[in-house]
mmCIF file of C-alpha atoms and ligand atoms in Angstrom:
data_model
loop_
_atom_site.group_PDB
_atom_site.id
_atom_site.type_symbol
_atom_site.label_atom_id
_atom_site.label_comp_id
_atom_site.label_asym_id
_atom_site.label_seq_id
_atom_site.Cartn_x
_atom_site.Cartn_y
_atom_site.Cartn_z
ATOM 1 C CA MET A 1 -8.154 -39.114 65.438
ATOM 2 C CA SER A 2 -5.580 -41.907 65.351
ATOM 3 C CA VAL A 3 -4.412 -42.222 61.784
ATOM 4 C CA HIS A 4 -0.998 -43.766 61.286
ATOM 5 C CA VAL A 5 -0.776 -42.921 57.637
ATOM 6 C CA THR A 6 1.621 -40.266 56.506
ATOM 7 C CA SER A 7 1.239 -39.871 52.790
ATOM 8 C CA GLY A 8 -0.116 -41.081 49.500
ATOM 9 C CA PRO A 9 -3.605 -41.747 48.191
ATOM 10 C CA GLY A 10 -5.363 -45.007 47.526
ATOM 11 C CA PRO A 11 -5.698 -48.347 49.237
ATOM 12 C CA ALA A 12 -2.038 -49.374 48.878
ATOM 13 C CA ALA A 13 -0.904 -46.434 51.010
ATOM 14 C CA THR A 14 -3.105 -47.516 53.919
ATOM 15 C CA GLU A 15 -2.337 -51.251 53.846
ATOM 16 C CA GLY A 16 -1.441 -52.655 57.252
ATOM 17 C CA ALA A 17 -1.900 -49.285 58.933
ATOM 18 C CA THR A 18 -3.978 -48.640 62.051
ATOM 19 C CA ILE A 19 -6.685 -46.304 60.910
ATOM 20 C CA LYS A 20 -9.646 -44.910 62.756
ATOM 21 C CA ARG A 21 -12.379 -43.131 60.853
ATOM 22 C CA LEU A 22 -13.049 -39.520 61.833
ATOM 23 C CA SER A 23 -16.170 -39.582 64.008
ATOM 24 C CA VAL A 24 -19.114 -37.197 64.077
ATOM 25 C CA PRO A 25 -18.099 -35.693 67.487
ATOM 26 C CA GLU A 26 -14.489 -35.257 66.252
ATOM 27 C CA PHE A 27 -15.756 -33.475 63.146
ATOM 28 C CA ALA A 28 -18.085 -31.253 65.195
ATOM 29 C CA ALA A 29 -15.244 -30.384 67.599
ATOM 30 C CA ARG A 30 -13.328 -28.802 64.706
ATOM 31 C CA LYS A 31 -15.583 -25.686 64.792
ATOM 32 C CA GLY A 32 -13.367 -22.612 64.394
ATOM 33 C CA ALA A 33 -10.183 -24.714 64.114
ATOM 34 C CA GLU A 34 -8.255 -25.871 61.031
ATOM 35 C CA PRO A 35 -10.616 -25.718 58.001
ATOM 36 C CA LEU A 36 -12.523 -28.935 57.328
ATOM 37 C CA VAL A 37 -11.908 -30.391 53.869
ATOM 38 C CA CYS A 38 -14.913 -32.052 52.235
ATOM 39 C CA LEU A 39 -15.523 -33.461 48.754
ATOM 40 C CA THR A 40 -18.276 -35.504 47.193
ATOM 41 C CA ALA A 41 -17.679 -39.136 46.238
ATOM 42 C CA TYR A 42 -20.145 -41.522 44.631
ATOM 43 C CA THR A 43 -18.064 -44.614 43.844
ATOM 44 C CA THR A 44 -15.492 -46.924 45.439
ATOM 45 C CA PRO A 45 -12.538 -45.908 43.205
ATOM 46 C CA MET A 46 -13.164 -42.198 43.720
ATOM 47 C CA ALA A 47 -13.498 -42.701 47.504
ATOM 48 C CA GLN A 48 -10.178 -44.604 47.497
ATOM 49 C CA ARG A 49 -8.458 -41.703 45.747
ATOM 50 C CA LEU A 50 -9.931 -38.970 47.945
ATOM 51 C CA ASP A 51 -9.960 -40.663 51.355
ATOM 52 C CA GLY A 52 -6.372 -39.784 52.223
ATOM 53 C CA HIS A 53 -6.924 -36.086 51.568
ATOM 54 C CA VAL A 54 -10.262 -35.094 53.055
ATOM 55 C CA ASP A 55 -12.006 -35.031 56.432
ATOM 56 C CA LEU A 56 -15.437 -35.822 55.000
ATOM 57 C CA LEU A 57 -16.715 -37.694 51.956
ATOM 58 C CA MET A 58 -20.175 -36.513 50.970
ATOM 59 C CA VAL A 59 -22.319 -38.927 48.989
ATOM 60 C CA GLY A 60 -24.414 -36.106 47.590
ATOM 61 C CA ASP A 61 -27.621 -36.463 45.619
ATOM 62 C CA SER A 62 -25.797 -34.312 43.051
ATOM 63 C CA LEU A 63 -24.895 -37.776 41.716
ATOM 64 C CA GLY A 64 -28.236 -37.652 39.902
ATOM 65 C CA MET A 65 -26.930 -34.841 37.702
ATOM 66 C CA VAL A 66 -23.221 -35.731 37.656
ATOM 67 C CA LEU A 67 -23.418 -39.523 37.147
ATOM 68 C CA TYR A 68 -26.918 -40.147 35.787
ATOM 69 C CA GLY A 69 -27.459 -37.096 33.573
ATOM 70 C CA PHE A 70 -30.705 -35.917 35.216
ATOM 71 C CA ASP A 71 -31.322 -32.178 34.963
ATOM 72 C CA SER A 72 -31.976 -31.859 38.715
ATOM 73 C CA THR A 73 -31.487 -33.923 41.883
ATOM 74 C CA LEU A 74 -35.225 -34.607 42.204
ATOM 75 C CA PRO A 75 -35.358 -38.023 40.443
ATOM 76 C CA VAL A 76 -32.716 -39.530 42.773
ATOM 77 C CA THR A 77 -34.087 -42.429 44.848
ATOM 78 C CA LEU A 78 -33.276 -43.829 48.281
ATOM 79 C CA GLU A 79 -32.044 -47.032 46.621
ATOM 80 C CA MET A 80 -29.557 -45.071 44.484
ATOM 81 C CA MET A 81 -28.229 -43.240 47.553
ATOM 82 C CA ILE A 82 -27.872 -46.517 49.455
ATOM 83 C CA GLN A 83 -25.966 -48.242 46.639
ATOM 84 C CA HIS A 84 -23.574 -45.316 46.175
ATOM 85 C CA GLY A 85 -23.246 -44.722 49.929
ATOM 86 C CA ALA A 86 -22.220 -48.349 50.488
ATOM 87 C CA ALA A 87 -19.710 -48.117 47.614
ATOM 88 C CA VAL A 88 -18.088 -45.035 49.162
ATOM 89 C CA CYS A 89 -17.905 -46.657 52.607
ATOM 90 C CA ARG A 90 -16.195 -49.706 51.038
ATOM 91 C CA GLY A 91 -13.671 -47.402 49.394
ATOM 92 C CA SER A 92 -12.756 -45.333 52.449
ATOM 93 C CA LYS A 93 -11.224 -45.922 55.860
ATOM 94 C CA ARG A 94 -10.563 -42.571 57.449
ATOM 95 C CA ALA A 95 -12.971 -39.890 56.253
ATOM 96 C CA LEU A 96 -16.343 -39.331 57.871
ATOM 97 C CA VAL A 97 -18.956 -40.479 55.328
ATOM 98 C CA VAL A 98 -22.247 -38.575 55.086
ATOM 99 C CA VAL A 99 -25.020 -39.687 52.730
ATOM 100 C CA ASP A 100 -27.690 -37.324 51.371
ATOM 101 C CA MET A 101 -31.351 -38.082 51.981
ATOM 102 C CA PRO A 102 -32.967 -37.761 48.533
ATOM 103 C CA PHE A 103 -36.050 -35.684 47.734
ATOM 104 C CA GLY A 104 -39.242 -37.349 48.945
ATOM 105 C CA SER A 105 -37.546 -39.621 51.484
ATOM 106 C CA TYR A 106 -37.933 -37.390 54.569
ATOM 107 C CA GLN A 107 -40.333 -34.477 54.018
ATOM 108 C CA GLU A 108 -43.607 -36.396 54.590
ATOM 109 C CA SER A 109 -43.334 -37.150 58.322
ATOM 110 C CA HIS A 110 -40.847 -37.675 61.135
ATOM 111 C CA GLU A 111 -41.486 -41.401 60.901
ATOM 112 C CA GLN A 112 -40.770 -41.488 57.160
ATOM 113 C CA ALA A 113 -37.561 -39.523 57.769
ATOM 114 C CA PHE A 114 -36.487 -41.947 60.507
ATOM 115 C CA ARG A 115 -37.198 -45.031 58.362
ATOM 116 C CA SER A 116 -35.221 -43.597 55.422
ATOM 117 C CA ALA A 117 -32.302 -42.406 57.552
ATOM 118 C CA ALA A 118 -32.125 -45.721 59.435
ATOM 119 C CA ARG A 119 -31.989 -47.621 56.125
ATOM 120 C CA ILE A 120 -29.176 -45.368 54.901
ATOM 121 C CA ILE A 121 -27.150 -45.862 58.096
ATOM 122 C CA LYS A 122 -27.776 -49.645 58.318
ATOM 123 C CA GLU A 123 -27.332 -50.493 54.637
ATOM 124 C CA THR A 124 -24.357 -48.250 53.807
ATOM 125 C CA GLY A 125 -22.284 -48.147 56.990
ATOM 126 C CA CYS A 126 -22.066 -44.335 56.797
ATOM 127 C CA GLN A 127 -21.861 -42.246 59.953
ATOM 128 C CA ALA A 128 -24.485 -39.572 59.263
ATOM 129 C CA VAL A 129 -27.139 -38.330 56.864
ATOM 130 C CA LYS A 130 -27.652 -34.893 55.336
ATOM 131 C CA LEU A 131 -30.993 -33.292 54.598
ATOM 132 C CA GLU A 132 -32.013 -30.011 53.017
ATOM 133 C CA GLY A 133 -34.246 -27.477 54.735
ATOM 134 C CA GLY A 134 -34.299 -24.655 57.250
ATOM 135 C CA ARG A 135 -36.749 -23.785 60.024
ATOM 136 C CA GLU A 136 -39.433 -26.033 58.484
ATOM 137 C CA MET A 137 -37.172 -29.099 58.919
ATOM 138 C CA ALA A 138 -35.898 -28.299 62.434
ATOM 139 C CA ASP A 139 -38.426 -30.651 64.097
ATOM 140 C CA THR A 140 -37.359 -33.475 61.802
ATOM 141 C CA VAL A 141 -33.682 -32.888 62.605
ATOM 142 C CA ALA A 142 -34.508 -32.978 66.350
ATOM 143 C CA PHE A 143 -36.573 -36.176 65.901
ATOM 144 C CA LEU A 144 -33.687 -37.946 64.119
ATOM 145 C CA THR A 145 -30.848 -36.757 66.356
ATOM 146 C CA ARG A 146 -32.760 -37.731 69.532
ATOM 147 C CA ARG A 147 -33.056 -41.236 68.070
ATOM 148 C CA GLY A 148 -29.379 -41.760 67.338
ATOM 149 C CA ILE A 149 -29.074 -40.471 63.785
ATOM 150 C CA PRO A 150 -26.446 -37.756 63.332
ATOM 151 C CA VAL A 151 -27.742 -35.135 60.907
ATOM 152 C CA MET A 152 -25.918 -32.576 58.791
ATOM 153 C CA GLY A 153 -28.149 -29.684 57.682
ATOM 154 C CA HIS A 154 -28.133 -27.941 54.294
ATOM 155 C CA VAL A 155 -29.472 -24.381 53.998
ATOM 156 C CA GLY A 156 -29.194 -21.433 51.610
ATOM 157 C CA LEU A 157 -29.476 -22.633 48.037
ATOM 158 C CA MET A 158 -31.244 -25.979 48.334
ATOM 159 C CA PRO A 159 -31.194 -27.846 45.008
ATOM 160 C CA GLN A 160 -34.144 -30.069 45.998
ATOM 161 C CA SER A 161 -36.267 -26.875 46.169
ATOM 162 C CA VAL A 162 -35.406 -25.872 42.586
ATOM 163 C CA ASN A 163 -39.084 -25.775 41.599
ATOM 164 C CA THR A 164 -40.209 -23.578 44.502
ATOM 165 C CA LEU A 165 -37.109 -21.333 44.341
ATOM 166 C CA GLY A 166 -37.441 -21.092 40.546
ATOM 167 C CA GLY A 167 -33.808 -21.940 39.769
ATOM 168 C CA TYR A 168 -30.330 -22.170 41.250
ATOM 169 C CA ARG A 169 -29.595 -18.463 41.870
ATOM 170 C CA ALA A 170 -27.571 -17.470 44.948
ATOM 171 C CA ARG A 171 -29.680 -16.768 48.039
ATOM 172 C CA GLY A 172 -29.736 -13.834 50.440
ATOM 173 C CA ARG A 173 -29.522 -10.848 48.074
ATOM 174 C CA GLY A 174 -32.072 -8.787 50.063
ATOM 175 C CA ASP A 175 -32.068 -8.171 53.838
ATOM 176 C CA GLN A 176 -35.160 -10.289 54.416
ATOM 177 C CA GLU A 177 -33.854 -13.275 52.461
ATOM 178 C CA ALA A 178 -30.451 -12.950 54.192
ATOM 179 C CA ALA A 179 -32.069 -12.925 57.640
ATOM 180 C CA GLY A 180 -34.076 -15.980 56.607
ATOM 181 C CA VAL A 181 -30.939 -17.951 55.706
ATOM 182 C CA VAL A 182 -29.303 -17.081 59.052
ATOM 183 C CA ALA A 183 -32.497 -18.064 60.925
ATOM 184 C CA ASP A 184 -32.606 -21.373 58.998
ATOM 185 C CA ALA A 185 -29.007 -22.258 59.919
ATOM 186 C CA VAL A 186 -29.547 -21.315 63.581
ATOM 187 C CA ALA A 187 -32.762 -23.394 63.763
ATOM 188 C CA ILE A 188 -31.106 -26.478 62.264
ATOM 189 C CA ALA A 189 -28.092 -26.211 64.601
ATOM 190 C CA GLU A 190 -30.352 -25.697 67.640
ATOM 191 C CA ALA A 191 -32.338 -28.779 66.589
ATOM 192 C CA GLY A 192 -29.155 -30.851 66.996
ATOM 193 C CA ALA A 193 -27.423 -30.944 63.604
ATOM 194 C CA PHE A 194 -23.691 -31.598 64.104
ATOM 195 C CA SER A 195 -22.792 -29.425 61.093
ATOM 196 C CA VAL A 196 -24.521 -27.337 58.444
ATOM 197 C CA VAL A 197 -23.779 -27.042 54.726
ATOM 198 C CA LEU A 198 -24.348 -23.483 53.522
ATOM 199 C CA GLU A 199 -24.727 -23.305 49.745
ATOM 200 C CA GLY A 200 -24.808 -20.426 47.262
ATOM 201 C CA VAL A 201 -25.168 -17.349 49.474
ATOM 202 C CA MET A 202 -23.707 -13.846 49.560
ATOM 203 C CA ALA A 203 -20.300 -13.867 51.293
ATOM 204 C CA GLN A 204 -21.559 -11.710 54.206
ATOM 205 C CA ILE A 205 -24.133 -14.393 55.000
ATOM 206 C CA GLY A 206 -21.393 -17.020 55.051
ATOM 207 C CA GLN A 207 -19.559 -14.921 57.618
ATOM 208 C CA ALA A 208 -22.670 -14.182 59.676
ATOM 209 C CA VAL A 209 -23.832 -17.804 59.789
ATOM 210 C CA THR A 210 -20.357 -19.076 60.689
ATOM 211 C CA ALA A 211 -20.155 -16.572 63.549
ATOM 212 C CA ARG A 212 -23.676 -17.335 64.844
ATOM 213 C CA VAL A 213 -23.851 -21.129 64.621
ATOM 214 C CA PRO A 214 -21.963 -23.239 67.197
ATOM 215 C CA VAL A 215 -21.347 -26.198 64.834
ATOM 216 C CA PRO A 216 -19.037 -26.336 61.770
ATOM 217 C CA VAL A 217 -20.474 -24.466 58.789
ATOM 218 C CA ILE A 218 -19.323 -26.056 55.543
ATOM 219 C CA GLY A 219 -19.502 -23.631 52.653
ATOM 220 C CA ILE A 220 -20.116 -24.246 48.974
ATOM 221 C CA GLY A 221 -20.169 -20.846 47.330
ATOM 222 C CA ALA A 222 -20.542 -19.244 50.755
ATOM 223 C CA SER A 223 -17.217 -17.472 51.549
ATOM 224 C CA ALA A 224 -13.795 -18.439 52.885
ATOM 225 C CA ALA A 225 -14.950 -17.523 56.407
ATOM 226 C CA CYS A 226 -16.783 -20.864 56.753
ATOM 227 C CA ASP A 227 -15.350 -23.603 59.005
ATOM 228 C CA GLY A 228 -14.770 -25.791 55.953
ATOM 229 C CA GLN A 229 -15.465 -26.142 52.243
ATOM 230 C CA VAL A 230 -17.162 -28.754 50.108
ATOM 231 C CA LEU A 231 -17.203 -29.121 46.338
ATOM 232 C CA VAL A 232 -18.299 -31.790 43.883
ATOM 233 C CA ALA A 233 -15.185 -33.842 43.046
ATOM 234 C CA GLU A 234 -16.107 -34.126 39.356
ATOM 235 C CA ASP A 235 -16.332 -30.313 39.210
ATOM 236 C CA ILE A 236 -12.805 -29.733 40.532
ATOM 237 C CA LEU A 237 -11.449 -32.516 38.305
ATOM 238 C CA GLY A 238 -12.984 -31.210 35.086
ATOM 239 C CA LEU A 239 -15.188 -34.289 34.687
ATOM 240 C CA PHE A 240 -18.584 -32.550 34.742
ATOM 241 C CA SER A 241 -18.871 -29.943 32.045
ATOM 242 C CA THR A 242 -22.630 -29.375 31.752
ATOM 243 C CA PHE A 243 -22.156 -26.079 33.596
ATOM 244 C CA LYS A 244 -19.524 -24.572 35.915
ATOM 245 C CA PRO A 245 -20.888 -22.550 38.834
ATOM 246 C CA ARG A 246 -18.869 -19.441 39.829
ATOM 247 C CA PHE A 247 -17.803 -21.084 43.112
ATOM 248 C CA VAL A 248 -16.088 -24.027 41.408
ATOM 249 C CA LYS A 249 -12.331 -24.003 40.887
ATOM 250 C CA ARG A 250 -10.862 -26.535 38.467
ATOM 251 C CA TYR A 251 -7.780 -28.353 39.812
ATOM 252 C CA ALA A 252 -7.485 -30.760 36.864
ATOM 253 C CA GLU A 253 -8.870 -31.262 33.358
ATOM 254 C CA LEU A 254 -9.527 -35.000 33.421
ATOM 255 C CA GLY A 255 -12.422 -34.712 30.966
ATOM 256 C CA ALA A 256 -10.012 -33.520 28.278
ATOM 257 C CA GLU A 257 -7.516 -36.250 29.229
ATOM 258 C CA ILE A 258 -10.211 -38.930 28.864
ATOM 259 C CA GLU A 259 -11.107 -37.662 25.398
ATOM 260 C CA GLU A 260 -7.448 -37.613 24.329
ATOM 261 C CA ALA A 261 -6.928 -41.169 25.624
ATOM 262 C CA ALA A 262 -10.067 -42.418 23.844
ATOM 263 C CA ALA A 263 -8.964 -40.742 20.603
ATOM 264 C CA ARG A 264 -5.490 -42.356 20.793
ATOM 265 C CA TYR A 265 -7.033 -45.793 21.517
ATOM 266 C CA ALA A 266 -9.475 -45.406 18.606
ATOM 267 C CA ALA A 267 -6.633 -44.450 16.231
ATOM 268 C CA GLU A 268 -4.496 -47.431 17.323
ATOM 269 C CA VAL A 269 -7.386 -49.926 16.989
ATOM 270 C CA ARG A 270 -8.231 -48.575 13.536
ATOM 271 C CA GLY A 271 -4.549 -48.632 12.519
ATOM 272 C CA ARG A 272 -4.070 -52.180 13.966
ATOM 273 C CA SER A 273 -1.178 -51.016 16.192
ATOM 274 C CA PHE A 274 -3.214 -52.094 19.251
ATOM 275 C CA PRO A 275 -3.102 -54.792 20.520
ATOM 276 C CA GLY A 276 0.693 -55.128 20.199
ATOM 277 C CA PRO A 277 2.640 -58.376 20.775
ATOM 278 C CA GLU A 278 2.882 -57.597 24.515
ATOM 279 C CA HIS A 279 -0.932 -57.497 24.853
ATOM 280 C CA ILE A 280 -1.795 -60.863 23.293
ATOM 281 C CA PHE A 281 -1.575 -64.486 24.462
ATOM 282 C CA GLY A 282 0.566 -66.865 22.367
ATOM 283 C CA ALA A 283 2.511 -66.117 19.205
ATOM 284 C CA MET A 284 0.783 -64.837 16.072
ATOM 285 C CA LYS A 285 1.425 -66.860 12.939
ATOM 286 C CA LYS A 286 3.031 -64.860 10.141
ATOM 287 C CA HIS A 287 0.763 -64.663 7.106
ATOM 288 C CA GLY A 288 1.950 -65.116 3.515
HETATM 289 O O1 KIV B 301 -25.515 -33.075 46.594
HETATM 290 C C1 KIV B 301 -24.379 -32.682 46.915
HETATM 291 O O2 KIV B 301 -23.373 -33.084 46.332
HETATM 292 C C2 KIV B 301 -24.285 -31.720 47.998
HETATM 293 C C3 KIV B 301 -22.934 -31.163 48.347
HETATM 294 C C4 KIV B 301 -22.234 -30.495 47.255
HETATM 295 C C5 KIV B 301 -23.010 -30.289 49.548
HETATM 296 O O3 KIV B 301 -25.254 -31.394 48.595
#
């Protein structure tokens, strides 16, 4: 990767620099090497902040819960993913951008999956799509990759299957379920996926899948043995407080900072100390 940027986040730090976005083959070639750093991003300003620090920006359908307040990812539409995917591409220059295929946009047929994925790639400018599913989706992954669409898989805990799985509990507690998760990851990689997200599984499964699969395995609640890690940015920043899964580590408490800032603003507006003379145009006439 040729990135002539040494430090600092945000657009100002990259101005005038020669930057090449990390490509799908470059990402895939990092199997077993330095851990791959991945975070979600849904908006241009967040992408601008994160781009200098990560290898991959994931426009996840988790945006349905994090940004829109839905209680699952199921209501998310293709149009929503395209709008947010395009915003993240506009806000980033160096990270690989992967956009999630939302529920209902790829399960019906290979043709439906191709049409949806092609729209995502054409209308956002992202480099790849991600879809959930194991052995049952392997044919679809092969169909897409043979037609020029790089696919990232997603196995283990699959949030789009919340109704069939009956909740968001970690997968692979019994031998049979564990073997199933490994078989799913192997099938998706053999079908041509350039990388696989492994979510919410027992740590031994994270190790086993990473050892078995020849492409980078990106863990989310799946052990430190994975080739990389992904988390939801709002989770690590303390901006999404509906619930905190065990695998999330908080690196900031921005939610609390926002509330403090809003409270200070409210107090100053009510006490007429904001706006001050430096925030208004022209001189105020003295009364009385
Ligand atoms: O929807 C999402 O954000 C995801 C990542 C966390 C892997 O699938």
